[in-house]
Amino acid sequence: MDVALKDLIMHFLVQIFTPYLVAQFFHADLSHIPLQISKSGI
C-alpha cells in the first residue's frame, strides 16, 4: 500500500474514532456527576 494513502486512511480513522471515544469517555464520566449541574444549564 502507498505510504501516503495509508497515512490518509489512518488520519481519517483517527478523525472519526477519536471524537467517538472521547464522547464515550465523557458520557461515562458525566453519568457520575449529580444532575443538579445539568439543571444549571451546563
mmCIF file of C-alpha atoms in Angstrom:
data_model
loop_
_atom_site.group_PDB
_atom_site.id
_atom_site.type_symbol
_atom_site.label_atom_id
_atom_site.label_comp_id
_atom_site.label_asym_id
_atom_site.label_seq_id
_atom_site.Cartn_x
_atom_site.Cartn_y
_atom_site.Cartn_z
ATOM 1 C CA MET A 1 0.000 0.000 0.000
ATOM 2 C CA ASP A 2 1.181 3.511 -0.764
ATOM 3 C CA VAL A 3 2.512 5.193 2.373
ATOM 4 C CA ALA A 4 0.660 8.434 1.629
ATOM 5 C CA LEU A 5 -2.601 6.554 1.194
ATOM 6 C CA LYS A 6 -2.015 4.624 4.406
ATOM 7 C CA ASP A 7 -1.363 7.875 6.290
ATOM 8 C CA LEU A 8 -4.527 9.361 4.821
ATOM 9 C CA ILE A 9 -6.593 6.373 5.918
ATOM 10 C CA MET A 10 -5.095 6.430 9.415
ATOM 11 C CA HIS A 11 -5.755 10.161 9.696
ATOM 12 C CA PHE A 12 -9.338 9.595 8.537
ATOM 13 C CA LEU A 13 -9.900 6.849 11.104
ATOM 14 C CA VAL A 14 -8.419 8.981 13.874
ATOM 15 C CA GLN A 15 -10.685 11.889 12.918
ATOM 16 C CA ILE A 16 -13.727 9.616 13.183
ATOM 17 C CA PHE A 17 -12.869 7.457 16.163
ATOM 18 C CA THR A 18 -11.192 9.996 18.436
ATOM 19 C CA PRO A 19 -14.336 12.149 18.897
ATOM 20 C CA TYR A 20 -16.366 8.940 19.325
ATOM 21 C CA LEU A 21 -14.056 7.595 22.027
ATOM 22 C CA VAL A 22 -13.907 10.990 23.740
ATOM 23 C CA ALA A 23 -17.712 11.185 23.694
ATOM 24 C CA GLN A 24 -17.972 7.680 25.155
ATOM 25 C CA PHE A 25 -15.463 8.583 27.869
ATOM 26 C CA PHE A 26 -17.171 11.840 28.818
ATOM 27 C CA HIS A 27 -20.626 10.248 28.727
ATOM 28 C CA ALA A 28 -19.479 7.567 31.162
ATOM 29 C CA ASP A 29 -17.670 10.154 33.284
ATOM 30 C CA LEU A 30 -20.539 12.665 33.332
ATOM 31 C CA SER A 31 -23.032 9.979 34.321
ATOM 32 C CA HIS A 32 -21.464 10.044 37.793
ATOM 33 C CA ILE A 33 -21.965 13.788 38.210
ATOM 34 C CA PRO A 34 -25.111 14.906 40.095
ATOM 35 C CA LEU A 35 -27.967 16.071 37.889
ATOM 36 C CA GLN A 36 -28.023 19.481 39.565
ATOM 37 C CA ILE A 37 -25.120 20.502 37.303
ATOM 38 C CA SER A 38 -27.206 19.664 34.228
ATOM 39 C CA LYS A 39 -30.090 21.711 35.641
ATOM 40 C CA SER A 40 -27.805 24.737 35.973
ATOM 41 C CA GLY A 41 -27.530 24.845 32.181
ATOM 42 C CA ILE A 42 -24.053 23.430 31.569
#
